[in-house]
Amino acid sequence: MDEIVISIVCITYNHEKYIADAIESFLQQKTEFKYEIIIHDDASTDRTSEIVQKYETQYPEIIHGIYEKENQYSRKKIAFMKNVYSLCKGKYLAFCEGDDFWIDVGKLQIQVEWMEAHPEYHLTSHNALLWNYSEGSVKAMNPYSSDKEVSPEEIIMQYNGNLPTASLVARAEVLQHLKLFMGYSVGDVILQLCSAVEGKIYYFNRIMSVYRHMHTDSWCAEFSGNHEHHISHCVEMIRFLEEYDHYTHFIYSKYIMSRIHLYIHSIIQLGQECFLEVLEKKRLNTQDRDFPYWNEILRIFLQSFDENYYDPDLQKFVQTHEHLVILGAGDYAQRMARQLGHNHVHFDGFAVSGLGEKKQEYLGKTVWRLKDIPFMQKQTGIIVAINPIIWNQILDSLEADNITEYICPFLFKYCKERL
């Protein structure tokens, strides 16, 4: 077979201690087909480019290096990936960053054989070892316990963590979707979700690569404890998820909303003062395209912690309903009750989807099951006061009880129309 079947894409920066391991693991692959290695060095300040050039000289037919003179990632020019992909000749694309490496010489053969036999699958993945430098430990990542098809909903929610980047092999057709999201700095989840647009995803529970975590010069180690970077990353992922939701015509909306709120919850845990400090820095940049998202997260902060705050949409909802019931009987419900009280709004009681601990009363008000609210037919509005990180479950519960008149003031409001 003369044509190149698979292109290995390796992005590297200041990986002089690790890049040789990655390249050697590529060269050791035993395949029945030809492959190429495209290595992008993002203007490393150490010996990374020198090492890559040495290998390229030794294997000119296989290895092709791209050497930046200025670091593109720091300048937020993630579109350099378009140039990388334009060089790829393979029917498939394999991925491994310069500080990770493969440990199974049959990895590419296994994944390509599967995808050749199953054209409906557009991405395959596998198990990997997590080498944690900060803990001095090595253990299996185990996102799943057996070979299986992975649903788009599982990719969105990442219940068991992300699929290892160095495990991914995709059909080159994914580029037609991926090119629309080149402006984002985190590519592995985006690659997975773009692959799910038209095809299936398969996971092999076989350990075939190693993910180095929290080592010197790693992305995680560099930004660990950096609140500004953490918040900016979360906001960027929220923006991507919103755009992906529009792109996929909202078929995964309830899962995407849950995932968005996991990012918002991560920000909220840092504290309002920390968020406001970082937000003030962002205000100085009037060209910041993510600014509407920062403002929306601020609204959720106020909704969550300021008892005098009164969301404009909630005000309209209250005015158009004769009866009001708070869905929930926990911290969020308590915050909502206090907020309504501060704004002199009467509500009838609380509701739960199931009685759980069989509460009959909460904060001096009656607690009903949703389906047992006695005045549901009398212009009753449900105020959802539950953490939206489980929005997919909340929405399922509302739909099961045929509830259509509801509002969740804690819920993220899409910003795309305001951009």
mmCIF file of C-alpha atoms in Angstrom, residues 13-384:
data_model
loop_
_atom_site.group_PDB
_atom_site.id
_atom_site.type_symbol
_atom_site.label_atom_id
_atom_site.label_comp_id
_atom_site.label_asym_id
_atom_site.label_seq_id
_atom_site.Cartn_x
_atom_site.Cartn_y
_atom_site.Cartn_z
ATOM 1 C CA TYR A 13 6.364 23.217 23.047
ATOM 2 C CA ASN A 14 9.371 23.084 25.408
ATOM 3 C CA HIS A 15 9.266 19.299 25.567
ATOM 4 C CA GLU A 16 13.000 18.581 25.196
ATOM 5 C CA LYS A 17 12.818 16.052 28.072
ATOM 6 C CA TYR A 18 9.942 14.163 26.492
ATOM 7 C CA ILE A 19 9.713 14.665 22.717
ATOM 8 C CA ALA A 20 12.134 11.839 21.865
ATOM 9 C CA ASP A 21 9.912 9.374 23.768
ATOM 10 C CA ALA A 22 6.936 10.501 21.698
ATOM 11 C CA ILE A 23 8.747 10.271 18.363
ATOM 12 C CA GLU A 24 10.303 6.883 19.149
ATOM 13 C CA SER A 25 6.869 5.535 20.093
ATOM 14 C CA PHE A 26 5.556 6.685 16.697
ATOM 15 C CA LEU A 27 8.418 5.074 14.799
ATOM 16 C CA GLN A 28 7.995 1.774 16.653
ATOM 17 C CA GLN A 29 4.460 1.259 15.368
ATOM 18 C CA LYS A 30 4.004 -2.007 13.461
ATOM 19 C CA THR A 31 1.523 -1.436 10.644
ATOM 20 C CA GLU A 32 0.517 -2.939 7.319
ATOM 21 C CA PHE A 33 0.206 0.562 5.880
ATOM 22 C CA LYS A 34 2.258 3.726 5.509
ATOM 23 C CA TYR A 35 1.997 6.601 7.945
ATOM 24 C CA GLU A 36 3.524 10.055 8.298
ATOM 25 C CA ILE A 37 4.405 12.183 11.331
ATOM 26 C CA ILE A 38 3.617 15.914 11.335
ATOM 27 C CA ILE A 39 5.284 17.705 14.256
ATOM 28 C CA HIS A 40 4.457 21.340 15.038
ATOM 29 C CA ASP A 41 6.960 23.066 17.336
ATOM 30 C CA ASP A 42 5.443 26.265 18.688
ATOM 31 C CA ALA A 43 8.682 28.267 18.963
ATOM 32 C CA SER A 44 10.143 26.287 21.849
ATOM 33 C CA THR A 45 12.801 28.072 23.886
ATOM 34 C CA ASP A 46 14.623 24.862 24.797
ATOM 35 C CA ARG A 47 16.115 22.128 22.573
ATOM 36 C CA THR A 48 12.801 20.698 21.376
ATOM 37 C CA SER A 49 13.088 21.981 17.796
ATOM 38 C CA GLU A 50 16.710 20.768 17.580
ATOM 39 C CA ILE A 51 15.613 17.255 18.585
ATOM 40 C CA VAL A 52 12.720 17.260 16.108
ATOM 41 C CA GLN A 53 15.013 18.463 13.303
ATOM 42 C CA LYS A 54 17.462 15.658 14.060
ATOM 43 C CA TYR A 55 14.714 13.058 13.689
ATOM 44 C CA GLU A 56 13.391 14.758 10.558
ATOM 45 C CA THR A 57 16.846 14.550 8.970
ATOM 46 C CA GLN A 58 17.060 10.882 9.886
ATOM 47 C CA TYR A 59 13.537 10.026 8.649
ATOM 48 C CA PRO A 60 12.793 12.578 5.884
ATOM 49 C CA GLU A 61 10.148 10.403 4.205
ATOM 50 C CA ILE A 62 8.159 9.995 7.423
ATOM 51 C CA ILE A 63 8.707 13.041 9.644
ATOM 52 C CA HIS A 64 7.776 16.566 8.631
ATOM 53 C CA GLY A 65 8.469 19.401 11.067
ATOM 54 C CA ILE A 66 6.808 22.810 11.294
ATOM 55 C CA TYR A 67 8.885 25.320 13.230
ATOM 56 C CA GLU A 68 7.276 28.563 14.402
ATOM 57 C CA LYS A 69 9.400 31.656 14.949
ATOM 58 C CA GLU A 70 6.822 33.153 17.348
ATOM 59 C CA ASN A 71 4.714 31.229 19.845
ATOM 60 C CA GLN A 72 1.225 30.999 18.372
ATOM 61 C CA TYR A 73 -0.575 29.679 21.446
ATOM 62 C CA SER A 74 0.408 32.646 23.631
ATOM 63 C CA ARG A 75 -0.763 35.001 20.861
ATOM 64 C CA LYS A 76 -4.068 33.095 20.787
ATOM 65 C CA LYS A 77 -3.522 32.213 17.142
ATOM 66 C CA ILE A 78 -4.859 28.679 17.445
ATOM 67 C CA ALA A 79 -5.711 28.809 13.742
ATOM 68 C CA PHE A 80 -2.157 27.560 13.109
ATOM 69 C CA MET A 81 -3.789 24.104 13.283
ATOM 70 C CA LYS A 82 -5.261 24.771 9.843
ATOM 71 C CA ASN A 83 -1.706 24.854 8.485
ATOM 72 C CA VAL A 84 -0.872 21.641 10.320
ATOM 73 C CA TYR A 85 -3.924 19.820 8.983
ATOM 74 C CA SER A 86 -3.310 21.079 5.442
ATOM 75 C CA LEU A 87 -0.108 19.003 5.383
ATOM 76 C CA CYS A 88 -1.843 15.798 6.468
ATOM 77 C CA LYS A 89 -2.234 13.293 3.633
ATOM 78 C CA GLY A 90 -3.786 10.453 5.599
ATOM 79 C CA LYS A 91 -7.314 9.071 5.479
ATOM 80 C CA TYR A 92 -7.083 9.083 9.286
ATOM 81 C CA LEU A 93 -5.546 11.394 11.861
ATOM 82 C CA ALA A 94 -3.844 10.202 15.065
ATOM 83 C CA PHE A 95 -2.988 12.590 17.898
ATOM 84 C CA CYS A 96 -0.269 12.710 20.532
ATOM 85 C CA GLU A 97 1.164 15.792 22.194
ATOM 86 C CA GLY A 98 4.912 16.076 22.546
ATOM 87 C CA ASP A 99 5.008 15.207 26.236
ATOM 88 C CA ASP A 100 2.900 12.029 25.923
ATOM 89 C CA PHE A 101 3.818 8.744 24.228
ATOM 90 C CA TRP A 102 2.451 5.405 23.035
ATOM 91 C CA ILE A 103 3.338 2.070 24.633
ATOM 92 C CA ASP A 104 1.634 -0.438 22.315
ATOM 93 C CA VAL A 105 3.313 -1.038 18.953
ATOM 94 C CA GLY A 106 0.002 -2.288 17.550
ATOM 95 C CA LYS A 107 -2.008 0.799 18.495
ATOM 96 C CA LEU A 108 -2.415 2.290 15.010
ATOM 97 C CA GLN A 109 -3.039 -1.080 13.362
ATOM 98 C CA ILE A 110 -5.800 -1.911 15.864
ATOM 99 C CA GLN A 111 -7.599 1.401 15.498
ATOM 100 C CA VAL A 112 -7.304 1.656 11.709
ATOM 101 C CA GLU A 113 -8.446 -1.951 11.208
ATOM 102 C CA TRP A 114 -11.523 -1.269 13.327
ATOM 103 C CA MET A 115 -12.422 1.888 11.441
ATOM 104 C CA GLU A 116 -11.886 0.231 8.071
ATOM 105 C CA ALA A 117 -14.295 -2.534 9.102
ATOM 106 C CA HIS A 118 -16.786 -0.114 10.692
ATOM 107 C CA PRO A 119 -17.203 2.957 8.446
ATOM 108 C CA GLU A 120 -19.974 4.295 10.677
ATOM 109 C CA TYR A 121 -17.363 5.050 13.375
ATOM 110 C CA HIS A 122 -15.597 8.387 12.939
ATOM 111 C CA LEU A 123 -13.396 8.279 16.054
ATOM 112 C CA THR A 124 -11.738 5.622 18.171
ATOM 113 C CA SER A 125 -10.070 5.910 21.553
ATOM 114 C CA HIS A 126 -8.521 3.658 24.170
ATOM 115 C CA ASN A 127 -7.407 3.417 27.770
ATOM 116 C CA ALA A 128 -4.160 5.026 28.928
ATOM 117 C CA LEU A 129 -1.860 5.353 31.913
ATOM 118 C CA LEU A 130 -1.904 8.600 33.879
ATOM 119 C CA TRP A 131 1.606 9.453 35.040
ATOM 120 C CA ASN A 132 1.064 12.067 37.736
ATOM 121 C CA TYR A 133 4.338 13.845 38.478
ATOM 122 C CA SER A 134 2.989 15.841 41.429
ATOM 123 C CA GLU A 135 1.848 12.670 43.215
ATOM 124 C CA GLY A 136 4.566 10.375 41.905
ATOM 125 C CA SER A 137 1.934 7.856 40.803
ATOM 126 C CA VAL A 138 1.069 5.886 37.678
ATOM 127 C CA LYS A 139 -2.408 4.425 37.234
ATOM 128 C CA ALA A 140 -4.882 3.527 34.522
ATOM 129 C CA MET A 141 -7.236 6.337 33.509
ATOM 130 C CA ASN A 142 -10.144 3.902 32.960
ATOM 131 C CA PRO A 143 -12.749 6.265 31.508
ATOM 132 C CA TYR A 144 -14.796 3.104 30.872
ATOM 133 C CA SER A 145 -14.501 -0.458 32.165
ATOM 134 C CA SER A 146 -14.923 -2.316 28.857
ATOM 135 C CA ASP A 147 -14.905 -1.893 25.101
ATOM 136 C CA LYS A 148 -17.938 0.155 24.123
ATOM 137 C CA GLU A 149 -19.577 2.722 21.889
ATOM 138 C CA VAL A 150 -19.377 6.153 23.539
ATOM 139 C CA SER A 151 -22.396 8.411 23.056
ATOM 140 C CA PRO A 152 -22.202 12.147 22.338
ATOM 141 C CA GLU A 153 -23.991 12.703 25.654
ATOM 142 C CA GLU A 154 -21.158 10.895 27.477
ATOM 143 C CA ILE A 155 -18.558 13.004 25.686
ATOM 144 C CA ILE A 156 -20.402 16.191 26.648
ATOM 145 C CA MET A 157 -20.868 15.245 30.306
ATOM 146 C CA GLN A 158 -17.455 13.525 30.799
ATOM 147 C CA TYR A 159 -18.803 11.575 33.737
ATOM 148 C CA ASN A 160 -15.608 9.511 33.914
ATOM 149 C CA GLY A 161 -13.195 12.134 32.662
ATOM 150 C CA ASN A 162 -12.044 12.963 29.177
ATOM 151 C CA LEU A 163 -10.882 10.394 26.631
ATOM 152 C CA PRO A 164 -7.051 10.502 26.561
ATOM 153 C CA THR A 165 -5.805 12.838 23.824
ATOM 154 C CA ALA A 166 -3.001 10.461 22.804
ATOM 155 C CA SER A 167 -5.583 7.730 22.250
ATOM 156 C CA LEU A 168 -7.592 9.495 19.556
ATOM 157 C CA VAL A 169 -7.742 8.400 15.919
ATOM 158 C CA ALA A 170 -10.268 10.214 13.717
ATOM 159 C CA ARG A 171 -11.355 10.124 10.111
ATOM 160 C CA ALA A 172 -9.927 13.081 8.214
ATOM 161 C CA GLU A 173 -13.498 14.128 7.302
ATOM 162 C CA VAL A 174 -13.787 15.532 10.820
ATOM 163 C CA LEU A 175 -11.815 18.540 9.588
ATOM 164 C CA GLN A 176 -14.863 19.940 7.780
ATOM 165 C CA HIS A 177 -16.473 20.404 11.213
ATOM 166 C CA LEU A 178 -13.323 21.040 13.197
ATOM 167 C CA LYS A 179 -12.255 24.002 11.051
ATOM 168 C CA LEU A 180 -15.276 25.952 12.328
ATOM 169 C CA PHE A 181 -13.943 25.787 15.892
ATOM 170 C CA MET A 182 -10.253 26.500 15.313
ATOM 171 C CA GLY A 183 -10.354 29.578 17.557
ATOM 172 C CA TYR A 184 -10.445 27.523 20.749
ATOM 173 C CA SER A 185 -7.323 26.635 22.706
ATOM 174 C CA VAL A 186 -8.512 23.228 23.954
ATOM 175 C CA GLY A 187 -8.861 20.854 21.043
ATOM 176 C CA ASP A 188 -9.348 17.322 22.348
ATOM 177 C CA VAL A 189 -12.969 17.619 23.532
ATOM 178 C CA ILE A 190 -13.788 19.692 20.452
ATOM 179 C CA LEU A 191 -12.320 16.986 18.206
ATOM 180 C CA GLN A 192 -14.420 14.348 19.951
ATOM 181 C CA LEU A 193 -17.648 16.324 19.669
ATOM 182 C CA CYS A 194 -16.984 17.229 16.033
ATOM 183 C CA SER A 195 -16.424 13.535 15.279
ATOM 184 C CA ALA A 196 -19.829 12.789 16.820
ATOM 185 C CA VAL A 197 -21.643 15.137 14.415
ATOM 186 C CA GLU A 198 -21.893 12.514 11.673
ATOM 187 C CA GLY A 199 -20.456 9.313 13.121
ATOM 188 C CA LYS A 200 -20.025 7.076 16.141
ATOM 189 C CA ILE A 201 -17.199 6.880 18.680
ATOM 190 C CA TYR A 202 -15.648 3.621 19.891
ATOM 191 C CA TYR A 203 -13.511 2.992 22.965
ATOM 192 C CA PHE A 204 -11.027 0.098 23.450
ATOM 193 C CA ASN A 205 -10.363 -0.785 27.079
ATOM 194 C CA ARG A 206 -6.742 -1.549 26.246
ATOM 195 C CA ILE A 207 -3.927 0.591 27.618
ATOM 196 C CA MET A 208 -1.885 1.853 24.677
ATOM 197 C CA SER A 209 -0.521 5.283 25.669
ATOM 198 C CA VAL A 210 0.777 7.357 28.584
ATOM 199 C CA TYR A 211 -0.470 10.792 29.612
ATOM 200 C CA ARG A 212 2.106 12.797 31.566
ATOM 201 C CA HIS A 213 0.342 15.063 34.070
ATOM 202 C CA MET A 214 1.637 17.977 36.192
ATOM 203 C CA HIS A 215 5.220 17.679 35.019
ATOM 204 C CA THR A 216 7.558 20.653 34.540
ATOM 205 C CA ASP A 217 6.397 22.906 31.664
ATOM 206 C CA SER A 218 3.062 21.112 31.352
ATOM 207 C CA TRP A 219 -0.105 23.120 30.711
ATOM 208 C CA CYS A 220 -1.648 21.821 33.964
ATOM 209 C CA ALA A 221 1.390 22.590 36.110
ATOM 210 C CA GLU A 222 1.867 26.056 34.635
ATOM 211 C CA PHE A 223 -1.688 27.166 35.322
ATOM 212 C CA SER A 224 -2.442 25.227 38.506
ATOM 213 C CA GLY A 225 -3.687 27.770 41.048
ATOM 214 C CA ASN A 226 -3.901 30.527 38.415
ATOM 215 C CA HIS A 227 -7.466 31.761 38.994
ATOM 216 C CA GLU A 228 -7.510 34.110 36.023
ATOM 217 C CA HIS A 229 -6.500 31.356 33.635
ATOM 218 C CA HIS A 230 -8.926 28.894 35.233
ATOM 219 C CA ILE A 231 -11.887 31.270 34.852
ATOM 220 C CA SER A 232 -10.879 32.253 31.307
ATOM 221 C CA HIS A 233 -10.646 28.587 30.336
ATOM 222 C CA CYS A 234 -14.111 27.878 31.778
ATOM 223 C CA VAL A 235 -15.603 30.883 29.955
ATOM 224 C CA GLU A 236 -13.991 29.776 26.701
ATOM 225 C CA MET A 237 -15.462 26.279 27.048
ATOM 226 C CA ILE A 238 -18.902 27.754 27.796
ATOM 227 C CA ARG A 239 -18.683 29.783 24.595
ATOM 228 C CA PHE A 240 -17.676 26.698 22.599
ATOM 229 C CA LEU A 241 -20.511 24.608 24.052
ATOM 230 C CA GLU A 242 -23.050 27.273 23.159
ATOM 231 C CA GLU A 243 -21.762 27.461 19.581
ATOM 232 C CA TYR A 244 -21.683 23.663 19.333
ATOM 233 C CA ASP A 245 -25.289 23.544 20.558
ATOM 234 C CA HIS A 246 -26.330 25.894 17.751
ATOM 235 C CA TYR A 247 -24.230 23.928 15.251
ATOM 236 C CA THR A 248 -25.919 20.622 16.165
ATOM 237 C CA HIS A 249 -29.408 22.189 16.109
ATOM 238 C CA PHE A 250 -29.902 21.846 19.873
ATOM 239 C CA ILE A 251 -30.313 18.055 19.914
ATOM 240 C CA TYR A 252 -28.005 17.774 22.955
ATOM 241 C CA SER A 253 -29.130 20.998 24.670
ATOM 242 C CA LYS A 254 -30.044 19.616 28.079
ATOM 243 C CA TYR A 255 -26.678 17.857 28.380
ATOM 244 C CA ILE A 256 -24.779 20.870 27.104
ATOM 245 C CA MET A 257 -26.548 23.060 29.664
ATOM 246 C CA SER A 258 -25.535 20.659 32.441
ATOM 247 C CA ARG A 259 -21.934 20.753 31.232
ATOM 248 C CA ILE A 260 -21.975 24.560 31.042
ATOM 249 C CA HIS A 261 -23.085 24.673 34.656
ATOM 250 C CA LEU A 262 -20.271 22.381 35.731
ATOM 251 C CA TYR A 263 -17.909 25.075 34.428
ATOM 252 C CA ILE A 264 -19.952 27.815 36.130
ATOM 253 C CA HIS A 265 -19.968 25.824 39.386
ATOM 254 C CA SER A 266 -16.184 25.533 39.127
ATOM 255 C CA ILE A 267 -15.963 29.334 38.862
ATOM 256 C CA ILE A 268 -18.436 29.938 41.679
ATOM 257 C CA GLN A 269 -16.393 27.747 44.002
ATOM 258 C CA LEU A 270 -13.502 30.221 43.653
ATOM 259 C CA GLY A 271 -15.697 32.888 45.265
ATOM 260 C CA GLN A 272 -17.409 36.038 44.084
ATOM 261 C CA GLU A 273 -14.526 38.292 45.135
ATOM 262 C CA CYS A 274 -12.046 36.326 43.017
ATOM 263 C CA PHE A 275 -14.375 36.380 40.011
ATOM 264 C CA LEU A 276 -15.029 40.124 40.309
ATOM 265 C CA GLU A 277 -11.292 40.821 40.500
ATOM 266 C CA VAL A 278 -10.644 38.920 37.272
ATOM 267 C CA LEU A 279 -13.758 40.430 35.663
ATOM 268 C CA GLU A 280 -12.493 43.954 36.359
ATOM 269 C CA LYS A 281 -9.317 43.181 34.412
ATOM 270 C CA LYS A 282 -11.438 41.940 31.521
ATOM 271 C CA ARG A 283 -13.521 45.122 31.498
ATOM 272 C CA LEU A 284 -10.432 47.014 30.382
ATOM 273 C CA ASN A 285 -10.397 45.004 27.160
ATOM 274 C CA THR A 286 -13.422 46.259 25.236
ATOM 275 C CA GLN A 287 -12.614 43.899 22.356
ATOM 276 C CA ASP A 288 -12.960 40.783 24.488
ATOM 277 C CA ARG A 289 -15.415 38.606 22.560
ATOM 278 C CA ASP A 290 -16.201 36.567 25.681
ATOM 279 C CA PHE A 291 -17.364 39.572 27.691
ATOM 280 C CA PRO A 292 -21.117 38.798 27.419
ATOM 281 C CA TYR A 293 -20.375 35.422 29.008
ATOM 282 C CA TRP A 294 -18.579 37.042 31.925
ATOM 283 C CA ASN A 295 -21.593 39.291 32.506
ATOM 284 C CA GLU A 296 -23.966 36.333 32.431
ATOM 285 C CA ILE A 297 -21.858 34.445 34.974
ATOM 286 C CA LEU A 298 -21.908 37.577 37.145
ATOM 287 C CA ARG A 299 -25.711 37.516 36.942
ATOM 288 C CA ILE A 300 -25.693 33.924 38.185
ATOM 289 C CA PHE A 301 -23.348 34.956 41.027
ATOM 290 C CA LEU A 302 -25.816 37.671 42.053
ATOM 291 C CA GLN A 303 -28.753 35.296 41.709
ATOM 292 C CA SER A 304 -26.962 32.805 43.929
ATOM 293 C CA PHE A 305 -25.656 35.065 46.689
ATOM 294 C CA ASP A 306 -27.356 38.491 46.677
ATOM 295 C CA GLU A 307 -30.728 38.256 48.436
ATOM 296 C CA ASN A 308 -31.684 41.725 47.191
ATOM 297 C CA TYR A 309 -31.109 40.815 43.560
ATOM 298 C CA TYR A 310 -34.267 40.321 41.497
ATOM 299 C CA ASP A 311 -33.742 38.878 38.038
ATOM 300 C CA PRO A 312 -35.744 40.808 35.375
ATOM 301 C CA ASP A 313 -36.991 37.605 33.723
ATOM 302 C CA LEU A 314 -38.113 36.280 37.104
ATOM 303 C CA GLN A 315 -39.999 39.527 37.734
ATOM 304 C CA LYS A 316 -41.954 39.065 34.504
ATOM 305 C CA PHE A 317 -42.623 35.419 35.343
ATOM 306 C CA VAL A 318 -43.943 36.300 38.807
ATOM 307 C CA GLN A 319 -46.298 38.923 37.405
ATOM 308 C CA THR A 320 -47.933 36.512 34.963
ATOM 309 C CA HIS A 321 -48.717 33.659 37.398
ATOM 310 C CA GLU A 322 -51.390 33.476 40.065
ATOM 311 C CA HIS A 323 -49.564 30.797 42.067
ATOM 312 C CA LEU A 324 -45.823 30.271 42.549
ATOM 313 C CA VAL A 325 -44.112 27.080 43.735
ATOM 314 C CA ILE A 326 -40.381 26.619 44.266
ATOM 315 C CA LEU A 327 -39.074 23.332 42.873
ATOM 316 C CA GLY A 328 -36.449 22.024 45.308
ATOM 317 C CA ALA A 329 -35.987 21.715 49.043
ATOM 318 C CA GLY A 330 -32.278 22.340 49.514
ATOM 319 C CA ASP A 331 -29.771 25.184 49.543
ATOM 320 C CA TYR A 332 -30.860 26.647 46.213
ATOM 321 C CA ALA A 333 -34.519 26.557 47.265
ATOM 322 C CA GLN A 334 -33.646 28.278 50.542
ATOM 323 C CA ARG A 335 -31.759 31.025 48.666
ATOM 324 C CA MET A 336 -34.715 31.469 46.315
ATOM 325 C CA ALA A 337 -37.193 31.712 49.190
ATOM 326 C CA ARG A 338 -35.101 34.372 50.932
ATOM 327 C CA GLN A 339 -34.698 36.299 47.689
ATOM 328 C CA LEU A 340 -38.437 36.287 47.028
ATOM 329 C CA GLY A 341 -39.031 37.399 50.611
ATOM 330 C CA HIS A 342 -36.610 40.310 50.291
ATOM 331 C CA ASN A 343 -38.480 41.408 47.182
ATOM 332 C CA HIS A 344 -41.904 40.977 48.846
ATOM 333 C CA VAL A 345 -43.025 38.149 46.572
ATOM 334 C CA HIS A 346 -45.468 35.582 47.960
ATOM 335 C CA PHE A 347 -45.092 31.938 46.987
ATOM 336 C CA ASP A 348 -47.321 29.017 47.906
ATOM 337 C CA GLY A 349 -44.798 26.346 48.855
ATOM 338 C CA PHE A 350 -42.197 23.920 47.619
ATOM 339 C CA ALA A 351 -42.307 20.957 45.273
ATOM 340 C CA VAL A 352 -40.059 17.936 44.775
ATOM 341 C CA SER A 353 -40.076 15.369 42.000
ATOM 342 C CA GLY A 354 -40.239 12.643 44.660
ATOM 343 C CA LEU A 355 -40.801 12.942 48.384
ATOM 344 C CA GLY A 356 -37.294 11.634 49.149
ATOM 345 C CA GLU A 357 -37.029 12.055 52.916
ATOM 346 C CA LYS A 358 -40.807 12.566 52.970
ATOM 347 C CA LYS A 359 -40.661 16.224 53.909
ATOM 348 C CA GLN A 360 -44.143 17.570 54.436
ATOM 349 C CA GLU A 361 -42.982 21.043 55.296
ATOM 350 C CA TYR A 362 -39.948 23.213 54.564
ATOM 351 C CA LEU A 363 -39.271 26.722 55.921
ATOM 352 C CA GLY A 364 -42.830 26.843 57.200
ATOM 353 C CA LYS A 365 -44.330 26.036 53.786
ATOM 354 C CA THR A 366 -46.017 22.938 52.388
ATOM 355 C CA VAL A 367 -43.973 20.520 50.296
ATOM 356 C CA TRP A 368 -45.786 18.715 47.457
ATOM 357 C CA ARG A 369 -44.757 16.257 44.838
ATOM 358 C CA LEU A 370 -44.841 18.010 41.479
ATOM 359 C CA LYS A 371 -47.771 15.966 40.236
ATOM 360 C CA ASP A 372 -49.731 16.554 43.467
ATOM 361 C CA ILE A 373 -49.765 20.367 43.507
ATOM 362 C CA PRO A 374 -53.488 21.078 44.053
ATOM 363 C CA PHE A 375 -53.740 24.207 41.902
ATOM 364 C CA MET A 376 -51.606 23.256 38.915
ATOM 365 C CA GLN A 377 -54.357 24.254 36.489
ATOM 366 C CA LYS A 378 -54.663 27.783 37.922
ATOM 367 C CA GLN A 379 -51.825 29.710 36.305
ATOM 368 C CA THR A 380 -49.210 28.088 38.495
ATOM 369 C CA GLY A 381 -45.571 28.912 37.795
ATOM 370 C CA ILE A 382 -42.721 26.631 38.897
ATOM 371 C CA ILE A 383 -39.493 28.362 39.961
ATOM 372 C CA VAL A 384 -36.710 25.798 39.586
#
